[in-house]
Short mmCIF file of C-alpha atoms in Angstrom, two decimals:
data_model
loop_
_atom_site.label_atom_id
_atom_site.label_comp_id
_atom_site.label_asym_id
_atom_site.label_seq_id
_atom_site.Cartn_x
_atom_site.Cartn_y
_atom_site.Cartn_z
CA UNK A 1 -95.71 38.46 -3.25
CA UNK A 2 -95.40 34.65 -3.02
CA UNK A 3 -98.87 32.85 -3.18
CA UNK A 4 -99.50 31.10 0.65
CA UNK A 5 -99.07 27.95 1.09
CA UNK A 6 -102.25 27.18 1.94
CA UNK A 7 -103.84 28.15 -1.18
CA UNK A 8 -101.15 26.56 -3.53
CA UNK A 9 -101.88 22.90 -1.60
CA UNK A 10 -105.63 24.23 -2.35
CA UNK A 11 -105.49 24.91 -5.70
CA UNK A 12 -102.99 22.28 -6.95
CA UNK A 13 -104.18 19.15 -5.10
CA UNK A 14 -108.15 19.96 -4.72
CA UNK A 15 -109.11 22.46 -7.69
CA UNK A 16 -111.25 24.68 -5.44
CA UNK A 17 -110.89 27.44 -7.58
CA UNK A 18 -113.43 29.97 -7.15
CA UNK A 19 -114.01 29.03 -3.47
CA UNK A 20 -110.37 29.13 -2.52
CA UNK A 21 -110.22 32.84 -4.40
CA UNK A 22 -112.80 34.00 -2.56
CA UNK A 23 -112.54 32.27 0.57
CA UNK A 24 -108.92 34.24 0.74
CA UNK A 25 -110.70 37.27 0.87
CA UNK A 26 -107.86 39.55 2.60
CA UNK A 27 -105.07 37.95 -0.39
CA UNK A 28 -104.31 40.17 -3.63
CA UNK A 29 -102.05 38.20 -5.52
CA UNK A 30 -102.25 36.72 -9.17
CA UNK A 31 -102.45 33.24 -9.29
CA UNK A 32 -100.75 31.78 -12.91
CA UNK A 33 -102.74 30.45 -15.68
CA UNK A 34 -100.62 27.19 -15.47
CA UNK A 35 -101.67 26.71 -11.37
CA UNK A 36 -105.19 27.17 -12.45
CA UNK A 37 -105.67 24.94 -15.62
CA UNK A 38 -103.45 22.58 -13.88
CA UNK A 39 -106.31 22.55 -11.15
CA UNK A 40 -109.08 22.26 -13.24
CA UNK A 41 -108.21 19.51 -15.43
CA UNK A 42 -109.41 16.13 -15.47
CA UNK A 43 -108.54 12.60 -17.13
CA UNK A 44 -110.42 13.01 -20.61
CA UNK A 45 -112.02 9.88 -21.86
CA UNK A 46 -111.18 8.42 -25.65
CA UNK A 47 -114.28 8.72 -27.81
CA UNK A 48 -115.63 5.66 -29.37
CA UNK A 49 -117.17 7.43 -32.02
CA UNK A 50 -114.80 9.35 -34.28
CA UNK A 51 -115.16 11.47 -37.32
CA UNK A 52 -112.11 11.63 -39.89
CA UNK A 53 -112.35 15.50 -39.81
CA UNK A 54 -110.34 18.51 -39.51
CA UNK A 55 -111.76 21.02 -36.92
CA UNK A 56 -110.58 24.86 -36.26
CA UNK A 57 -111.91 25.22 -32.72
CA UNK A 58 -112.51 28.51 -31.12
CA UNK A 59 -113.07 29.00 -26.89
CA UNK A 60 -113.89 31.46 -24.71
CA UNK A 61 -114.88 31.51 -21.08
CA UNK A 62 -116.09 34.38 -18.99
CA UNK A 63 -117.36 35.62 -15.63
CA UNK A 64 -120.33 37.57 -16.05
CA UNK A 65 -119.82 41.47 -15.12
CA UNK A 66 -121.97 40.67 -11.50
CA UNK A 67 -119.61 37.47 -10.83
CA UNK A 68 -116.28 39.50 -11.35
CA UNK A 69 -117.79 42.15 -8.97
CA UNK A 70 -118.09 39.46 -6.49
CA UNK A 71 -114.87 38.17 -7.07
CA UNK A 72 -113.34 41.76 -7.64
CA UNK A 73 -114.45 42.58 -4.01
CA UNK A 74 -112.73 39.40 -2.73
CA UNK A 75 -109.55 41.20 -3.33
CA UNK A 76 -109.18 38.48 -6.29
CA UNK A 77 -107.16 40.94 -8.82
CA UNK A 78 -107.86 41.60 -12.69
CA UNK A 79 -104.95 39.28 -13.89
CA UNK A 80 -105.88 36.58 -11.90
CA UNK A 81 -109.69 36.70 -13.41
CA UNK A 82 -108.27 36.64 -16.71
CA UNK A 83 -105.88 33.78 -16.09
CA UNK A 84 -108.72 31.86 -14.50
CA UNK A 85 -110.93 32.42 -17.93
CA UNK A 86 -108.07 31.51 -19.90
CA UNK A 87 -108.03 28.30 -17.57
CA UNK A 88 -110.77 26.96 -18.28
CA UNK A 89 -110.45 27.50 -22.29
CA UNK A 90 -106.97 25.40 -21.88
CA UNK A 91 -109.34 22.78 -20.14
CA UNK A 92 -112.26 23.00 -22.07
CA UNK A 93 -109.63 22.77 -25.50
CA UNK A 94 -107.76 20.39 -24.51
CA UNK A 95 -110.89 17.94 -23.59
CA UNK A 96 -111.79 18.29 -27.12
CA UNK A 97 -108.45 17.34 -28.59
CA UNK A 98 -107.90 14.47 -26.23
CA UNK A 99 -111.22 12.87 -26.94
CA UNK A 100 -110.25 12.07 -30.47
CA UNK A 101 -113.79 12.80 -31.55
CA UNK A 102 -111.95 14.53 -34.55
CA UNK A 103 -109.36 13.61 -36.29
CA UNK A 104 -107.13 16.63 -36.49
CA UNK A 105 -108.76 20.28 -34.13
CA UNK A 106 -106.99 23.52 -34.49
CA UNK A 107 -106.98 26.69 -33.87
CA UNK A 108 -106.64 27.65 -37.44
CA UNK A 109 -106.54 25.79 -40.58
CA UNK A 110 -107.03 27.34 -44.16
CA UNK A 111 -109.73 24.78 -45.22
CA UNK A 112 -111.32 23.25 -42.07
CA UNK A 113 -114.07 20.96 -42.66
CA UNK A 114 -115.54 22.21 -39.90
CA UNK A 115 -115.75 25.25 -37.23
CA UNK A 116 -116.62 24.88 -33.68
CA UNK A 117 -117.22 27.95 -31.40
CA UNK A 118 -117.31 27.22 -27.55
CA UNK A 119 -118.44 29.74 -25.03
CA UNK A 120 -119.04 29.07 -21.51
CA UNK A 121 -119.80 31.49 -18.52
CA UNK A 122 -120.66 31.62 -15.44
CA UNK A 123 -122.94 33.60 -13.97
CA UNK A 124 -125.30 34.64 -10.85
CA UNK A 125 -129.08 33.38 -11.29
CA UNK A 126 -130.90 32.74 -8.29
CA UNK A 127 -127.48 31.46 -7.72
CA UNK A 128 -124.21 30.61 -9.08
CA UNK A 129 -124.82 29.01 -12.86
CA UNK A 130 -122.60 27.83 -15.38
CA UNK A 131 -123.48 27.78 -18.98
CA UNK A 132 -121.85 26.20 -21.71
CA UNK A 133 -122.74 27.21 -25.97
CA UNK A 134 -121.13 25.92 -28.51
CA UNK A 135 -122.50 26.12 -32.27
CA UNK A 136 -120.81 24.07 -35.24
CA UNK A 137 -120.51 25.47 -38.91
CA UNK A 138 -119.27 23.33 -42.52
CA UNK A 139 -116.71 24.40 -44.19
CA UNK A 140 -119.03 27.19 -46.06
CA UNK A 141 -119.66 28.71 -42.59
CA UNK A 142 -123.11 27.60 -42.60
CA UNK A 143 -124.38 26.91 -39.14
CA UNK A 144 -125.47 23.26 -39.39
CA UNK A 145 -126.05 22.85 -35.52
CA UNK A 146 -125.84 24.34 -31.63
CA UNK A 147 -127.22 24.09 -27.84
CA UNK A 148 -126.94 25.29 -24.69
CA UNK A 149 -125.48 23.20 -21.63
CA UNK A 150 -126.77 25.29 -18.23
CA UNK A 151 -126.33 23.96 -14.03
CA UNK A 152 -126.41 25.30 -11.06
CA UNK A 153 -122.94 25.30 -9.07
CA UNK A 154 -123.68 25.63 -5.53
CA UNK A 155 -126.35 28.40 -3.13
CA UNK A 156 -123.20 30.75 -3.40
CA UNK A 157 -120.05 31.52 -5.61
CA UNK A 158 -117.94 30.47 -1.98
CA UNK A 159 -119.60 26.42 -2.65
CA UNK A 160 -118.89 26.67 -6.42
CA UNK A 161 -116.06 24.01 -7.92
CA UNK A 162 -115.71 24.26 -11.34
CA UNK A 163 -113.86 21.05 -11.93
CA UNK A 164 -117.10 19.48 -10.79
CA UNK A 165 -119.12 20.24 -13.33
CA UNK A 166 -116.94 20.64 -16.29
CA UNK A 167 -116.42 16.75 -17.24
CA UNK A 168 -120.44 15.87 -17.46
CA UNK A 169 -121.04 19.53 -19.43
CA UNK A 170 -118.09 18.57 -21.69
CA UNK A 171 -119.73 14.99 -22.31
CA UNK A 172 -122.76 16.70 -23.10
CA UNK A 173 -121.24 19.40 -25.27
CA UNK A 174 -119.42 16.19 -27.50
CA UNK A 175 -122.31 14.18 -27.97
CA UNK A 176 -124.33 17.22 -29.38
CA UNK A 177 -121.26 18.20 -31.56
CA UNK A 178 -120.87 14.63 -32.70
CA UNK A 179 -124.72 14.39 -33.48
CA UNK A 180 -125.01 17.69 -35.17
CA UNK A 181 -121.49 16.41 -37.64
CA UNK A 182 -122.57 13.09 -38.54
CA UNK A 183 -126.27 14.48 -38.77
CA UNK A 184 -124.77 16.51 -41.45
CA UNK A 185 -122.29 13.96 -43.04
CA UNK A 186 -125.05 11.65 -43.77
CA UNK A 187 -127.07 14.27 -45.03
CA UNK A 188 -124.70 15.83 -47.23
CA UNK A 189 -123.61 11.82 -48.65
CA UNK A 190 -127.52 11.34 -49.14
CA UNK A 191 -127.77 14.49 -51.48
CA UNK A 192 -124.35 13.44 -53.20
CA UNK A 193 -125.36 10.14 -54.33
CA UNK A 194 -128.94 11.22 -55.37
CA UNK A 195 -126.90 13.35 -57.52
CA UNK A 196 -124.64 10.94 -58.80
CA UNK A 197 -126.97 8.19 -59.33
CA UNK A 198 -128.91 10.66 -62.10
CA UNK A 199 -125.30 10.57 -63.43
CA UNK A 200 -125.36 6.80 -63.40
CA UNK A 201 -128.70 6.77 -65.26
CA UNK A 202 -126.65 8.05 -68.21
CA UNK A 203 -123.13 6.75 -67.64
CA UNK A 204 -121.87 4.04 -69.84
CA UNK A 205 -120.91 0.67 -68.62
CA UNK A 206 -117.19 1.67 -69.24
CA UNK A 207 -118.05 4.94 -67.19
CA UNK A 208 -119.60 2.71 -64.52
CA UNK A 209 -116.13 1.04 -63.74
CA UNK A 210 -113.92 2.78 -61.15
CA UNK A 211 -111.58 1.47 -58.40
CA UNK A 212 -112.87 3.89 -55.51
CA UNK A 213 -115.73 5.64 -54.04
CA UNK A 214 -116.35 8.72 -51.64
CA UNK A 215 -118.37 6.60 -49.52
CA UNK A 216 -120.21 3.63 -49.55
CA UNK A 217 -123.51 4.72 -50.14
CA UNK A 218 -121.79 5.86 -53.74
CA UNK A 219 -120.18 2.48 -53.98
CA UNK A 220 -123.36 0.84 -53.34
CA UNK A 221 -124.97 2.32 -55.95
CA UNK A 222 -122.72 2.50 -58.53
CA UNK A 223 -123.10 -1.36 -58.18
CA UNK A 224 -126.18 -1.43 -58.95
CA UNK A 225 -126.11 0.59 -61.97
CA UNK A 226 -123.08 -1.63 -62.88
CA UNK A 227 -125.52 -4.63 -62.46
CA UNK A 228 -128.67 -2.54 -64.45
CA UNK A 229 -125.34 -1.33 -67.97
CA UNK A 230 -123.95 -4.82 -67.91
CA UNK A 231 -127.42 -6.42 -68.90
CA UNK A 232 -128.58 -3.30 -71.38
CA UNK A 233 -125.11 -2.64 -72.79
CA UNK A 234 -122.98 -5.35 -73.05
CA UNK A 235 -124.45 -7.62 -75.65
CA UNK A 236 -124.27 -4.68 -77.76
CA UNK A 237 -120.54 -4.38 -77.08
CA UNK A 238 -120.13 -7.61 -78.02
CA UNK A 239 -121.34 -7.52 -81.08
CA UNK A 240 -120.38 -4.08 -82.09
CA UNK A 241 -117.49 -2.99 -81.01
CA UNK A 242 -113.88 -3.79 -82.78
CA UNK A 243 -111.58 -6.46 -81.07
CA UNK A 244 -108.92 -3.35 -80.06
CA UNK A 245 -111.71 -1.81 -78.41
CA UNK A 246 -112.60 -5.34 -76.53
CA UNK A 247 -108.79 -5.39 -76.24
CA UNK A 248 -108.53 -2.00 -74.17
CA UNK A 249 -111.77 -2.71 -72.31
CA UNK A 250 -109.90 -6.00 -71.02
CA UNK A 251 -107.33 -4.07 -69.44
CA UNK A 252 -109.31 -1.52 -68.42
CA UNK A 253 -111.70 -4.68 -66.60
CA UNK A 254 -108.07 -6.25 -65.04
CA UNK A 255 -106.84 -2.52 -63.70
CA UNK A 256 -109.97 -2.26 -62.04
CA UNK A 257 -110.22 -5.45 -60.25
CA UNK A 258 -106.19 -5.29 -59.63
CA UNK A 259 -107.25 -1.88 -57.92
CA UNK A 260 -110.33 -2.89 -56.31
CA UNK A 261 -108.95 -5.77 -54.33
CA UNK A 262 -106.17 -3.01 -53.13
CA UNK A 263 -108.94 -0.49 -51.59
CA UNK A 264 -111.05 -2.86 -50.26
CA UNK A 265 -107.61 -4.91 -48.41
CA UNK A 266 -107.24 -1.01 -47.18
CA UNK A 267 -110.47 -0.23 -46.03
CA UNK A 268 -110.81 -3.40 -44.55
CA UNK A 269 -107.49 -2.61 -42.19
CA UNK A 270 -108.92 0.87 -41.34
CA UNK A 271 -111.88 -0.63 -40.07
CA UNK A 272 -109.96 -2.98 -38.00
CA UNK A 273 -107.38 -0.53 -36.38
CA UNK A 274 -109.90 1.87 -35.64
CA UNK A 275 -112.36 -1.04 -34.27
CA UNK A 276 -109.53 -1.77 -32.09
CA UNK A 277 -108.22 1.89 -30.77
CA UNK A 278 -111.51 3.04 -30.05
CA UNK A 279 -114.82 0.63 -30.80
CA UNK A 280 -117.33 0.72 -33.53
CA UNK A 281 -118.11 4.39 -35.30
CA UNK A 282 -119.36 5.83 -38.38
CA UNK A 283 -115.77 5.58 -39.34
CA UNK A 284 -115.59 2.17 -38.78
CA UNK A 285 -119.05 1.44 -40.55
CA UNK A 286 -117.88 3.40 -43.78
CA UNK A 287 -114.48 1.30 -44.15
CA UNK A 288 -116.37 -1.90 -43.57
CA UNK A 289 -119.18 -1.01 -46.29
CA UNK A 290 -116.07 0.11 -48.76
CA UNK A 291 -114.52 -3.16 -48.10
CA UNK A 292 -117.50 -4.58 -49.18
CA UNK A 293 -118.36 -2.69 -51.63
CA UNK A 294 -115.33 -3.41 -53.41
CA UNK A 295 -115.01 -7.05 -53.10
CA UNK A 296 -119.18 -6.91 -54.42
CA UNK A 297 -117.87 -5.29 -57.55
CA UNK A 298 -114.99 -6.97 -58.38
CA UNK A 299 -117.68 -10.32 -58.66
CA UNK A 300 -119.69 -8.15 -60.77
CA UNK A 301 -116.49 -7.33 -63.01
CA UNK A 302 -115.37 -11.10 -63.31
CA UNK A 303 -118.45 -12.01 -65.49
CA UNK A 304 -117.87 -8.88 -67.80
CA UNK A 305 -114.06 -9.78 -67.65
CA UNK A 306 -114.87 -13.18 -68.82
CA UNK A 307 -117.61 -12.35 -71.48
CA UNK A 308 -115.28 -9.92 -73.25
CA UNK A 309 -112.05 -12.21 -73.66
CA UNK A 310 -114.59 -15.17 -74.72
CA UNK A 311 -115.35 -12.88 -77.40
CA UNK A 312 -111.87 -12.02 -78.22
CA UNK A 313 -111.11 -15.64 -78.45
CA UNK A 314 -113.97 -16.31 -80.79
CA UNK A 315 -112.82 -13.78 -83.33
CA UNK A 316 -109.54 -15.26 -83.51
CA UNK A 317 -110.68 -18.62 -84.95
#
């Protein structure tokens, strides 16, 4: 049976889903997933604030059991319900993808950094509701955050437009997945570079001297150990160690600074072309402090650089 006119202008130009369905009480004929997500989408917003992550995302959308009843007696069919859930899972998906809030979201990935689990219903209350869940898990499967996103759509399922209320509950659902990730990010950098600094404590000033860091609270401190093994160590290494040793160190010192003025020109254009495609961010934050970072330790390297080859030079007279 083709679908009337009447109700393809309705659901392709104004997206009054649910009271179009019911409205055409007396019609029992399946209306296609594509007419319905097509319907119920929206212009999605780029997200300033981006995480470099890679996301397996899982949705599902329902009609509660007293909903499809209503909708059931409407003469809307089985098929049609089901299209319409898988609808709004297209919509509510493909918001997430085309915020950029992540880096890379799919639907499965071997080693995700992170999980996301959407489910939103709808429901009768003391009238039509829509609730939206979602809960977020690391890459252990440990929950590390979730909330609940609930409005009221109308004094009957006839008033109720989806599309109206999807956008603000999908800006609501991003902000509290964004929180929750970077929440944890932070954390999870704080405990790694409490950890690492006790390895500082007991690194050698060679040990100290690398060309990269995870993230710039690491580079930070390494720094200052770097500052803290330079003053203990080095006159010691000066006065003790053999010129081929001094000799290696030297190149070791050049490499370092060589590399170091490489990561930070590189973290220094990631800030800027992701300052410019979507605004400042965490992301943007962590490439400046790297640049930074870098650049900091290559003038703590020079001095060291210097000190060594004076020695070298001495020697040779």
């Amino acid at each position: 049976m083709n679908t009337p006119k009447f109700l393809r202008q309705s659901v392709a130009s104004a997206g009054l889903i649910v009271g179009v369905l019911l409205a055409a009480g007396c019609v029992s004929m399946t209306i296609s997933t594509g007419m319905l997500t097509g319907a119920l989408s929206y212009p999605v917003q780029e997200s300033k604030t981006k995480v470099n992550a890679t996301v397996e995302l899982h949705v599902r959308h329902s009609l509660s059991p007293d909903v499809k009843k209503q909708w059931l007696s409407s003469m809307v069919n089985d098929e049609t319900i089901a299209n319409f859930e898988q609808a709004v899972v297209n919509v509510i998906a493909n918001d997430i993808v085309q915020s950029g809030i992540f880096s890379k979201v799919v639907s499965s990935a071997p080693e995700p950094d992170f999980i996301v689990n959407i489910d939103s219903e709808q429901y009768l209350g003391p009238g039509p509701m829509y609730k939206i869940h979602y809960e977020v898990f690391n890459a252990s499967k440990q929950r590390i955050g979730g909330r609940t996103e609930e409005v009221s759509t109308g004094k009957s399922a006839r008033d109720t437009n989806l599309k109206d209320y999807l956008p603000s509950m999908m800006d609501k659902v991003k902000e509290g997945i964004l929180k929750d990730v970077i929440a944890y990010i932070q954390a999870r950098a704080q405990q790694i570079a409490k950890k690492q600094a006790e390895a500082f404590q007991k690194a050698t000033l060679s040990e100290l001297i690398v060309s990269s860091d995870r993230s710039v609270g690491l580079a930070r401190e390494r720094n200052r150990y770097l500052i803290a093994a330079k003053n203990a160590q080095l006159p010691a290494m000066l006065r003790d160690w053999k010129t081929d040793q001094l000799a290696a160190f030297v190149v070791k010192l050049e490499q370092a600074i060589l590399d170091l003025n490489h990561e930070s020109e590189v973290a220094k254009d990631r800030a800027e072309q992701s300052a410019a495609s979507g605004g400042a961010s965490p992301w943007v934050d962590e490439q400046r402090g790297l640049a930074i970072s870098y650049r900091e330790r290559i003038e703590l390297l020079k001095p060291i650089l210097a000190a060594v080859k004076d020695e070298i030079s001495n020697r040779s007279r």
